[in-house]
Each structure stands twice: as structure tokens, then as C-alpha cells.
mmCIF file of C-alpha atoms in Angstrom:
data_model
loop_
_atom_site.group_PDB
_atom_site.id
_atom_site.type_symbol
_atom_site.label_atom_id
_atom_site.label_comp_id
_atom_site.label_asym_id
_atom_site.label_seq_id
_atom_site.Cartn_x
_atom_site.Cartn_y
_atom_site.Cartn_z
ATOM 1 C CA ILE Q 1 149.758 70.950 106.689
ATOM 2 C CA ASP Q 2 148.272 74.334 107.444
ATOM 3 C CA LYS Q 3 144.491 74.774 107.501
ATOM 4 C CA GLY Q 4 144.048 71.628 105.412
ATOM 5 C CA ARG Q 5 146.638 72.557 102.791
ATOM 6 C CA ILE Q 6 150.190 71.353 102.234
ATOM 7 C CA ALA Q 7 152.304 74.214 103.549
ATOM 8 C CA GLU Q 8 155.796 73.085 102.563
ATOM 9 C CA ASP Q 9 157.143 70.878 99.787
ATOM 10 C CA GLY Q 10 160.584 69.334 99.557
ATOM 11 C CA SER Q 11 162.773 66.644 100.985
ATOM 12 C CA PRO Q 12 162.687 66.256 104.758
ATOM 13 C CA GLN Q 13 166.422 66.969 104.982
ATOM 14 C CA ALA Q 14 166.122 70.205 102.976
ATOM 15 C CA LEU Q 15 163.145 71.412 105.026
ATOM 16 C CA ILE Q 16 164.913 70.701 108.318
ATOM 17 C CA GLU Q 17 168.245 72.232 107.275
ATOM 18 C CA ASN Q 18 166.734 75.324 105.644
ATOM 19 C CA PRO Q 19 163.084 75.829 106.636
ATOM 20 C CA PRO Q 20 161.503 78.202 104.092
ATOM 21 C CA SER Q 21 158.804 79.704 106.316
ATOM 22 C CA PRO Q 22 158.832 81.360 109.727
ATOM 23 C CA ARG Q 23 156.081 78.968 110.892
ATOM 24 C CA LEU Q 24 158.199 75.895 110.089
ATOM 25 C CA GLN Q 25 161.266 77.514 111.690
ATOM 26 C CA GLU Q 26 159.311 78.079 114.902
ATOM 27 C CA PHE Q 27 157.914 74.540 114.879
ATOM 28 C CA LEU Q 28 161.372 73.022 114.415
ATOM 29 C CA GLN Q 29 162.738 75.061 117.335
ATOM 30 C CA HIS Q 30 160.132 73.459 119.596
ATOM 31 C CA VAL Q 31 160.723 69.863 118.497
ATOM 32 C CA SER Q 32 164.496 69.792 118.112
#
């Protein structure tokens, strides 16, 4: 969720393996 809106859509596995946005890529680097 980004500013109250759904930012990404897809299966969790697909989003983790191939994050479509730079923001999600950065977030995943911090939590993995």
C-alpha cells in the first residue's frame, strides 16, 4: 500500500522473486 492505494498486485511469490517497482525492490532488500 502506498499513500492509501494498492501499489502492487500479484502472487506473493511472483512479487518477491521479481519485484516490479524500485520501491518494492528497496523494501525487500531491507527485510530479507
